XYZ file of C-alpha atoms in Angstrom:
572
model
C -14.822 27.457 4.637
C -11.834 27.003 6.948
C -9.310 24.357 5.885
C -5.925 23.133 7.009
C -3.689 20.205 6.172
C -1.686 17.843 8.354
C 0.458 14.763 7.831
C 1.099 11.839 10.168
C 4.388 10.180 9.213
C 5.397 6.713 10.438
C 9.138 7.335 10.800
C 9.999 3.746 11.669
C 12.207 0.992 10.340
C 9.747 -0.833 8.100
C 11.069 -4.374 8.687
C 12.516 -4.331 12.226
C 9.380 -5.486 14.057
C 8.864 -8.447 11.771
C 12.567 -9.364 11.931
C 12.826 -9.073 15.728
C 13.378 -12.050 18.056
C 12.813 -10.963 21.696
C 14.227 -13.044 24.575
C 14.686 -12.629 28.334
C 15.412 -14.580 31.513
C 13.485 -12.056 33.621
C 9.864 -12.589 32.572
C 6.910 -13.906 34.546
C 5.955 -17.513 33.767
C 2.667 -16.357 32.212
C 4.338 -13.747 29.972
C 5.521 -14.624 26.457
C 8.123 -12.166 25.143
C 7.631 -13.265 21.522
C 4.249 -11.463 21.697
C 6.192 -8.192 21.540
C 6.171 -8.751 17.773
C 2.382 -8.316 17.807
C 2.537 -4.840 19.411
C -0.853 -5.437 21.027
C -1.734 -3.702 24.297
C -2.968 -5.585 27.343
C -5.044 -4.153 30.225
C -3.657 -2.400 33.286
C -4.617 -5.133 35.724
C -5.179 -4.549 39.393
C -2.283 -6.144 41.327
C -0.919 -6.170 44.873
C 1.841 -3.713 44.014
C 1.985 -1.167 46.821
C -0.715 1.550 46.585
C -1.583 0.462 43.042
C -4.987 -1.263 42.819
C -7.646 1.445 42.432
C -10.968 0.044 43.622
C -13.218 1.984 41.273
C -13.781 -0.791 38.745
C -11.373 0.677 36.189
C -8.695 -2.022 36.708
C -9.657 -5.616 35.857
C -8.418 -8.455 38.001
C -5.602 -10.612 36.694
C -6.974 -14.051 35.790
C -5.508 -17.306 37.085
C -4.159 -18.038 33.595
C -3.268 -14.637 32.043
C -2.933 -14.436 28.262
C -1.667 -11.889 25.772
C 1.067 -10.447 28.033
C 4.492 -10.059 26.363
C 6.688 -8.708 29.180
C 6.111 -8.455 32.928
C 9.249 -8.583 35.044
C 9.540 -11.548 37.367
C 11.085 -9.336 40.062
C 9.386 -6.535 41.987
C 11.419 -3.410 42.695
C 12.356 -2.753 46.336
C 11.460 0.201 48.579
C 13.978 2.387 46.694
C 12.822 1.254 43.262
C 15.920 -0.865 42.667
C 16.051 -4.471 41.470
C 18.204 -7.149 43.019
C 19.078 -8.208 39.462
C 18.251 -5.676 36.797
C 15.786 -7.206 34.278
C 17.209 -7.379 30.753
C 15.305 -7.755 27.490
C 17.350 -8.793 24.441
C 16.154 -8.413 20.850
C 18.009 -10.132 18.022
C 17.726 -9.368 14.312
C 18.855 -11.224 11.209
C 19.431 -8.039 9.181
C 20.732 -4.513 9.763
C 18.224 -1.913 10.925
C 18.275 1.859 11.322
C 15.919 3.986 13.409
C 15.740 7.405 15.043
C 15.189 5.696 18.378
C 12.724 3.335 20.035
C 9.182 4.002 21.225
C 8.313 1.911 24.301
C 4.716 1.152 25.263
C 4.477 0.486 29.004
C 1.429 -0.600 30.993
C 0.658 1.118 34.299
C 3.525 2.934 36.046
C 6.501 3.218 33.701
C 10.101 2.653 34.893
C 12.169 5.487 36.272
C 15.297 4.650 34.263
C 16.483 2.128 31.726
C 19.492 1.749 29.458
C 19.621 0.601 25.829
C 22.709 -0.919 24.217
C 22.899 -1.257 20.431
C 25.138 -3.868 18.765
C 26.004 -4.630 15.155
C 25.461 -8.068 13.643
C 29.044 -8.975 14.577
C 28.332 -8.415 18.277
C 30.198 -5.105 18.637
C 28.522 -2.413 20.752
C 27.929 0.660 18.587
C 25.785 2.831 20.917
C 24.693 3.091 24.554
C 22.277 5.532 26.161
C 20.210 5.805 29.350
C 16.673 7.172 29.421
C 14.229 8.491 32.043
C 10.660 7.961 30.739
C 8.022 10.623 31.381
C 4.942 8.809 30.021
C 3.763 5.246 29.252
C 4.355 5.693 25.503
C 7.922 6.888 25.663
C 10.145 7.787 22.715
C 13.787 7.002 23.513
C 15.466 9.069 20.831
C 18.884 7.963 19.631
C 19.629 7.731 15.927
C 21.552 4.500 15.344
C 22.353 3.016 11.961
C 22.810 -0.638 11.052
C 22.213 -2.354 14.369
C 21.571 -6.072 14.688
C 20.905 -6.558 18.405
C 19.432 -4.591 21.310
C 19.846 -5.023 25.040
C 17.364 -3.134 27.209
C 18.238 -3.056 30.922
C 15.638 -1.739 33.373
C 17.654 -0.069 36.129
C 15.098 1.638 38.369
C 11.340 1.796 38.922
C 8.934 3.292 41.400
C 8.993 1.470 44.771
C 7.403 -1.976 44.701
C 6.613 -2.054 41.001
C 6.951 -4.490 38.125
C 7.941 -3.284 34.655
C 5.174 -4.158 32.201
C 5.686 -3.658 28.478
C 3.310 -4.422 25.617
C 5.264 -3.224 22.589
C 8.228 -1.487 20.984
C 8.195 0.626 17.828
C 11.486 0.975 15.989
C 11.148 4.683 15.408
C 8.493 7.294 16.106
C 5.352 8.849 14.633
C 5.924 12.436 13.454
C 3.104 14.909 12.811
C 3.458 18.038 10.678
C 0.634 20.539 10.986
C -0.508 23.877 9.667
C 2.488 25.775 11.024
C 4.930 23.348 9.383
C 3.496 22.600 5.938
C 4.397 25.047 3.168
C 2.692 23.332 0.238
C 0.967 20.047 -0.477
C -0.855 18.444 -3.375
C -2.652 15.186 -3.995
C -3.045 13.626 -7.441
C -5.674 10.862 -7.672
C -6.348 9.124 -10.990
C -8.100 6.129 -12.464
C -8.528 4.591 -15.895
C -12.116 3.255 -16.003
C -11.172 0.656 -18.629
C -7.877 -0.310 -16.885
C -5.851 -0.077 -20.063
C -3.351 1.605 -17.748
C -3.135 1.197 -13.990
C -2.815 4.664 -12.490
C -0.885 5.615 -9.320
C -2.092 8.196 -6.786
C 0.650 10.536 -5.558
C 1.081 12.801 -2.531
C 3.667 15.596 -2.447
C 4.263 17.999 0.427
C 6.896 20.476 1.608
C 7.472 21.541 5.202
C 9.715 23.853 7.218
C 12.683 21.890 8.520
C 13.678 24.323 11.250
C 16.291 22.072 12.856
C 17.652 20.680 9.575
C 16.623 17.194 10.691
C 15.651 16.267 7.133
C 18.417 18.207 5.383
C 20.304 15.529 3.482
C 23.552 17.426 4.171
C 23.133 16.959 7.948
C 25.129 13.843 8.838
C 23.255 13.489 12.157
C 19.778 14.247 10.805
C 16.665 12.146 11.107
C 16.660 11.783 7.329
C 19.037 8.852 7.812
C 16.105 6.852 9.103
C 13.915 7.619 6.076
C 13.006 4.422 4.250
C 10.860 3.558 1.295
C 7.501 2.057 2.297
C 7.269 4.143 5.488
C 3.612 5.022 5.461
C 2.133 8.500 5.498
C -1.420 9.428 6.463
C -2.574 12.831 5.149
C -5.623 14.626 6.525
C -7.516 17.688 5.389
C -9.373 19.471 8.179
C -12.466 21.232 6.807
C -14.447 23.400 9.239
C -13.078 21.329 12.080
C -13.871 17.959 10.485
C -10.821 15.755 9.908
C -10.991 14.041 6.493
C -8.774 11.010 5.886
C -7.100 11.124 2.460
C -5.683 7.581 2.333
C -2.430 5.769 3.001
C 0.743 6.682 1.128
C 4.340 5.495 1.150
C 7.576 7.432 0.883
C 9.344 7.243 -2.474
C 11.595 10.298 -2.806
C 12.786 12.680 -0.067
C 14.689 15.861 -0.923
C 15.689 19.099 0.763
C 16.658 22.682 -0.049
C 18.010 24.780 2.806
C 15.348 24.759 5.517
C 12.642 23.164 3.368
C 12.163 19.411 3.085
C 10.080 17.744 0.412
C 8.442 14.321 0.504
C 6.976 12.460 -2.438
C 4.828 9.419 -1.778
C 2.849 6.821 -3.697
C -0.156 4.644 -2.967
C -0.347 0.845 -2.689
C -0.435 0.484 -6.488
C 2.924 2.231 -6.712
C 4.414 -0.312 -4.305
C 3.549 -3.051 -6.793
C 6.213 -1.647 -9.118
C 8.943 -2.678 -6.659
C 8.784 -6.446 -7.140
C 8.266 -8.848 -10.039
C 5.519 -11.417 -10.315
C 7.301 -14.545 -11.497
C 4.730 -17.240 -10.851
C 2.366 -16.508 -13.699
C 1.370 -19.447 -15.839
C -0.971 -20.443 -18.647
C -4.546 -20.194 -17.347
C -7.559 -22.053 -18.697
C -10.555 -20.754 -16.784
C -8.726 -19.970 -13.530
C -10.825 -17.619 -11.411
C -9.499 -14.071 -11.155
C -9.684 -14.177 -7.337
C -7.065 -16.935 -7.258
C -4.764 -15.137 -9.685
C -5.052 -11.886 -7.719
C -4.196 -13.760 -4.509
C -0.975 -14.937 -6.177
C -0.119 -11.421 -7.386
C -0.568 -9.885 -3.927
C 1.079 -12.805 -2.100
C 4.059 -11.740 0.008
C 3.470 -7.996 -0.461
C 1.659 -7.276 2.852
C -0.712 -5.080 0.814
C -4.306 -5.404 2.056
C -6.911 -5.791 -0.671
C -10.575 -6.595 -1.226
C -12.199 -8.077 -4.330
C -15.847 -7.867 -5.294
C -17.494 -11.232 -5.885
C -18.182 -10.640 -9.580
C -14.497 -9.858 -10.227
C -13.240 -12.792 -8.149
C -15.455 -15.198 -10.096
C -14.377 -14.023 -13.563
C -12.556 -16.848 -15.432
C -9.219 -15.989 -17.034
C -7.521 -17.499 -20.076
C -4.007 -16.915 -21.361
C -0.517 -16.375 -19.996
C 1.117 -14.027 -17.479
C 4.811 -13.574 -18.181
C 7.426 -12.366 -15.684
C 6.652 -8.691 -15.101
C 6.096 -6.267 -12.251
C 3.152 -7.021 -9.993
C 1.578 -3.765 -11.112
C 1.676 -4.834 -14.771
C 0.338 -8.271 -13.885
C -2.508 -6.632 -11.943
C -3.314 -4.489 -14.973
C -3.695 -7.601 -17.119
C -6.192 -9.120 -14.673
C -8.179 -5.889 -14.294
C -8.300 -5.285 -18.041
C -9.568 -8.807 -18.716
C -12.232 -8.524 -15.979
C -13.476 -5.033 -16.828
C -12.467 -4.032 -13.303
C -10.574 -1.210 -11.592
C -8.372 -0.962 -8.495
C -9.066 1.941 -6.139
C -6.922 3.226 -3.248
C -8.173 6.825 -2.873
C -9.211 7.692 0.710
C -8.749 4.027 1.695
C -6.490 1.776 3.787
C -6.427 -0.969 1.165
C -6.852 -1.764 -2.520
C -10.495 -2.194 -3.540
C -10.987 -4.155 -6.777
C -14.430 -3.975 -8.378
C -16.346 -3.496 -11.618
C -17.352 0.165 -11.888
C -20.859 1.373 -12.576
C -22.380 4.668 -13.564
C -24.292 5.409 -10.427
C -24.307 9.061 -9.429
C -22.460 9.176 -6.098
C -21.774 12.880 -5.700
C -23.166 16.269 -6.636
C -20.988 19.207 -7.698
C -23.274 22.274 -7.718
C -22.510 25.756 -9.017
C -21.866 26.884 -5.446
C -18.712 24.748 -5.356
C -17.430 25.468 -8.852
C -15.021 28.156 -10.026
C -14.827 27.198 -13.697
C -15.918 24.591 -16.244
C -14.526 23.923 -19.716
C -15.671 21.235 -22.132
C -14.440 19.613 -25.325
C -15.436 16.731 -27.553
C -12.983 13.831 -27.596
C -12.052 12.018 -30.804
C -14.934 9.927 -32.112
C -14.294 6.169 -31.798
C -16.422 3.842 -33.933
C -14.618 0.562 -33.377
C -12.624 -1.140 -30.588
C -10.442 -4.194 -31.087
C -8.675 -6.382 -28.520
C -5.782 -8.614 -29.536
C -4.926 -11.596 -27.346
C -3.186 -14.968 -27.611
C -4.488 -18.501 -27.245
C -1.932 -21.012 -25.935
C -1.676 -24.729 -26.600
C 0.769 -26.923 -24.689
C 3.316 -28.546 -26.970
C 3.702 -32.323 -27.168
C 7.307 -32.528 -28.381
C 10.264 -32.115 -26.020
C 12.875 -29.651 -27.265
C 16.235 -28.290 -26.189
C 15.271 -24.945 -24.684
C 18.819 -24.045 -23.609
C 21.696 -25.988 -25.170
C 25.018 -26.763 -23.420
C 25.425 -23.513 -21.525
C 28.025 -23.349 -18.736
C 26.750 -22.355 -15.277
C 28.707 -21.930 -12.018
C 28.420 -24.186 -8.971
C 25.455 -23.423 -6.672
C 21.968 -22.116 -7.460
C 21.212 -20.897 -10.967
C 18.050 -19.424 -12.423
C 17.004 -19.327 -16.060
C 13.965 -17.296 -17.182
C 11.981 -18.014 -20.347
C 10.489 -15.518 -22.792
C 7.557 -17.812 -23.604
C 5.675 -20.381 -21.515
C 7.130 -23.884 -21.154
C 6.289 -27.158 -19.377
C 7.840 -30.541 -18.608
C 11.248 -29.104 -17.709
C 14.284 -31.305 -17.064
C 18.070 -30.857 -17.119
C 20.978 -33.146 -17.958
C 23.075 -32.184 -14.909
C 22.530 -31.043 -11.341
C 19.291 -30.923 -9.349
C 16.087 -29.022 -10.152
C 15.024 -26.903 -7.181
C 11.985 -25.289 -8.799
C 10.476 -25.581 -12.269
C 7.671 -23.221 -13.303
C 6.029 -21.992 -16.481
C 8.312 -18.934 -16.646
C 11.580 -20.093 -15.075
C 13.687 -22.909 -13.678
C 16.017 -22.900 -10.665
C 18.615 -25.640 -10.384
C 21.643 -26.460 -8.223
C 25.008 -27.620 -9.515
C 27.695 -29.264 -7.338
C 30.356 -27.784 -9.634
C 30.618 -25.673 -12.761
C 28.930 -27.602 -15.547
C 27.544 -27.360 -19.057
C 23.782 -27.718 -18.786
C 21.128 -28.426 -21.376
C 17.537 -27.607 -20.413
C 14.768 -29.644 -22.033
C 11.055 -28.954 -22.088
C 7.900 -28.423 -24.108
C 6.964 -25.044 -25.537
C 3.453 -23.676 -25.768
C 2.166 -22.729 -29.171
C 0.487 -19.354 -29.534
C -2.205 -18.140 -31.911
C -3.016 -14.430 -32.002
C -6.705 -13.525 -32.186
C -8.333 -10.123 -32.582
C -11.903 -9.434 -31.505
C -13.694 -6.277 -32.630
C -16.816 -4.392 -31.589
C -18.217 -1.585 -33.748
C -21.046 0.938 -33.592
C -24.120 -0.092 -35.629
C -24.020 3.173 -37.563
C -21.530 6.010 -37.805
C -22.589 9.351 -36.392
C -23.423 11.900 -39.040
C -20.330 13.655 -40.327
C -17.858 11.315 -38.591
C -15.224 9.073 -40.137
C -14.587 5.540 -38.836
C -11.776 5.285 -36.291
C -10.500 2.213 -34.465
C -8.955 2.018 -30.997
C -6.678 -0.998 -30.571
C -5.853 -2.766 -27.296
C -3.814 -5.765 -26.243
C -4.503 -8.137 -23.363
C -3.090 -11.455 -22.278
C -5.885 -13.091 -20.232
C -8.831 -13.329 -22.637
C -10.814 -15.904 -24.517
C -13.086 -14.923 -27.392
C -16.286 -14.384 -25.399
C -14.659 -12.253 -22.680
C -12.774 -10.189 -25.268
C -16.103 -9.511 -26.977
C -17.712 -8.374 -23.713
C -14.828 -6.059 -22.824
C -14.387 -4.615 -26.319
C -18.085 -3.689 -26.365
C -17.838 -2.144 -22.909
C -14.825 -0.056 -23.962
C -16.651 1.029 -27.103
C -19.619 2.122 -24.957
C -17.216 4.068 -22.764
C -15.713 5.955 -25.699
C -19.181 6.980 -26.863
C -19.089 9.245 -23.817
C -17.017 11.727 -25.769
C -17.629 14.884 -23.710
C -14.539 15.822 -21.666
C -15.054 18.206 -18.739
C -12.352 20.086 -16.879
C -13.588 21.772 -13.725
C -12.102 23.721 -10.844
C -14.086 23.488 -7.627
C -14.052 23.342 -3.851
C -13.118 19.761 -3.031
C -15.469 17.449 -1.209
C -15.441 13.666 -0.817
C -15.317 12.920 -4.549
C -12.969 10.150 -5.692
C -11.742 9.063 -9.124
C -13.973 6.343 -10.513
C -17.145 7.879 -9.095
C -19.835 9.425 -11.243
C -20.975 12.920 -10.403
C -23.813 15.247 -11.302
C -22.088 18.470 -12.373
C -24.391 21.452 -12.448
C -24.265 23.789 -15.410
C -22.971 27.300 -14.856
C -26.155 28.629 -16.482
C -29.209 28.452 -14.214
C -31.942 26.162 -15.535
C -29.743 24.689 -18.257
C -29.370 21.198 -16.828
C -25.878 19.894 -16.356
C -23.575 16.939 -16.907
C -23.401 13.316 -15.828
C -19.738 12.352 -15.850
C -17.200 9.995 -14.372
C -14.212 11.436 -12.516
C -10.963 10.280 -14.150
C -8.422 12.475 -12.362
C -8.442 14.908 -9.445
C -5.577 17.173 -8.421
C -6.133 18.893 -5.076
C -4.243 21.807 -3.543
C -4.211 20.718 0.090
C -2.868 23.982 1.486
C -4.467 26.484 -0.882
C -8.053 26.279 0.279
C -8.691 22.622 -0.563
C -9.391 23.404 -4.208
C -9.413 20.650 -6.845
C -9.096 20.547 -10.586
C -10.650 17.467 -12.160
C -11.098 15.830 -15.526
C -14.303 13.937 -16.189
C -15.785 12.037 -19.113
C -19.528 11.887 -19.666
C -22.361 13.634 -21.420
C -24.550 16.708 -21.257
C -28.008 16.209 -19.855
C -30.717 18.854 -20.026
C -33.342 18.093 -17.398
C -35.889 20.090 -15.430
C -35.885 17.868 -12.356
C -33.125 17.762 -9.756
C -30.274 15.306 -10.066
C -30.532 12.360 -7.733
C -27.545 11.294 -5.664
C -26.766 8.093 -3.827
C -27.900 4.880 -5.501
C -30.140 6.435 -8.186
C -29.231 5.689 -11.796
C -29.890 8.339 -14.423
C -33.072 7.699 -16.361
C -32.573 5.654 -19.512
C -28.902 4.942 -18.896
C -28.313 1.540 -20.443
C -24.617 1.949 -21.040
C -22.967 -1.447 -20.662
C -20.973 -3.076 -17.891
C -18.517 -0.300 -17.085
């Protein structure tokens, strides 16, 4: 088996496109420069530009009312390619941006020369450079830090041509291949009961021959590295390119001529911001709560219908979005998967065999019995809105302007004795004061009663002592806690832990696999993959941990949608 690894890195300013405000006085009436923010290509239309319209059917005609065109110069170049008045495109920003350069996406014949001027937010020019494009998707390299405005002046084109532009990227896509990558590994994990919400991690090292990513190089491209720049890793196996998912830069480092990148998946990004708008829920559907948690993150996600329709009860305090997501998943008996995907897929797992790991792919297998669990308990709180108004914060001095106060327990009916309430929620209040003042905050507190629900095995296994596993959740009522505690108990009855080393395939954490026994004719294992660590440059070899059971059968294992015979094992 022939394998190699490559990485496609989106070395772009992550917020510049969204923050950009394009404007120009040199656009056709049918062109709308604000569409440059969409970065969507339009066709190479047949026009009456000299010697341009190829009559082979490949160039569509321009309609009477063209749409979807961001920039098409109002002036045609002359016989020498010059413009009477050079077209200028201006792009304003509200924040500072840094990029290694700009990638222009032209339609048809690209200009012969253009100039870019970079300005700071104060209007001072900080860089100027002219460029001579050599292809329609042209990277104008010039590392500039902290710019707040661009002026792009098109100075020369081919004779009798318009300049047509469909998009601008604030940076460039970089690809590192087999000759660049020194080492790479991928760690993919899941917790089938969502007691913890695991993060998948990509790490790779590459030769930095020109010291572009050496942090000691003051002119290096590393200055444009930003968190949330996305990374797409691929493993090429016998010529087939396998997509390994979308990752995001967290920690760059360097040592001499070697650069190292560490990246996380979408779940890791949820650690970066807090979810403040939790409240006390009384049957709110999980789909609505998840929509609130993901709101404003730009993280794409999908939810299975059975998860979305699960009612939730309880309180979500101020916490990271990742922790809030864990509470929802744990209460629903659901998991969140990002492995080999472009989004977050939220669903209730099953024990369908989806892959087969035969002896021909295995190097080693070791097994052990996990600790026997006979009882699972879940502790949660029930909340009742208070009826009596209390002083939640008494005569505390706050400065003039906006102030925010967060609460350690849920509250309602908030009011203040001074200033103006801007926002009042279950977990916090924001108010504005015209001057420094002593403020008392009034409101009603929720009462809380702790409840513990337990599920136990009907009978202890011979020779075993009783042992309880305790969990805590915040979005349960009694009936849902009973369902989930029983499902977790069923899961822990699968006490056989497998550790295998094998040639990687398309397996993902969360899937169930048929693992063939090393001994011929001795059956094998049915087990769920909990973690997979893959050496992406060392032959595409994985080590995995699975939990399941030994199954001695004479027939072949079935893959796909077949369930193992007699497997009534609960909802997980």
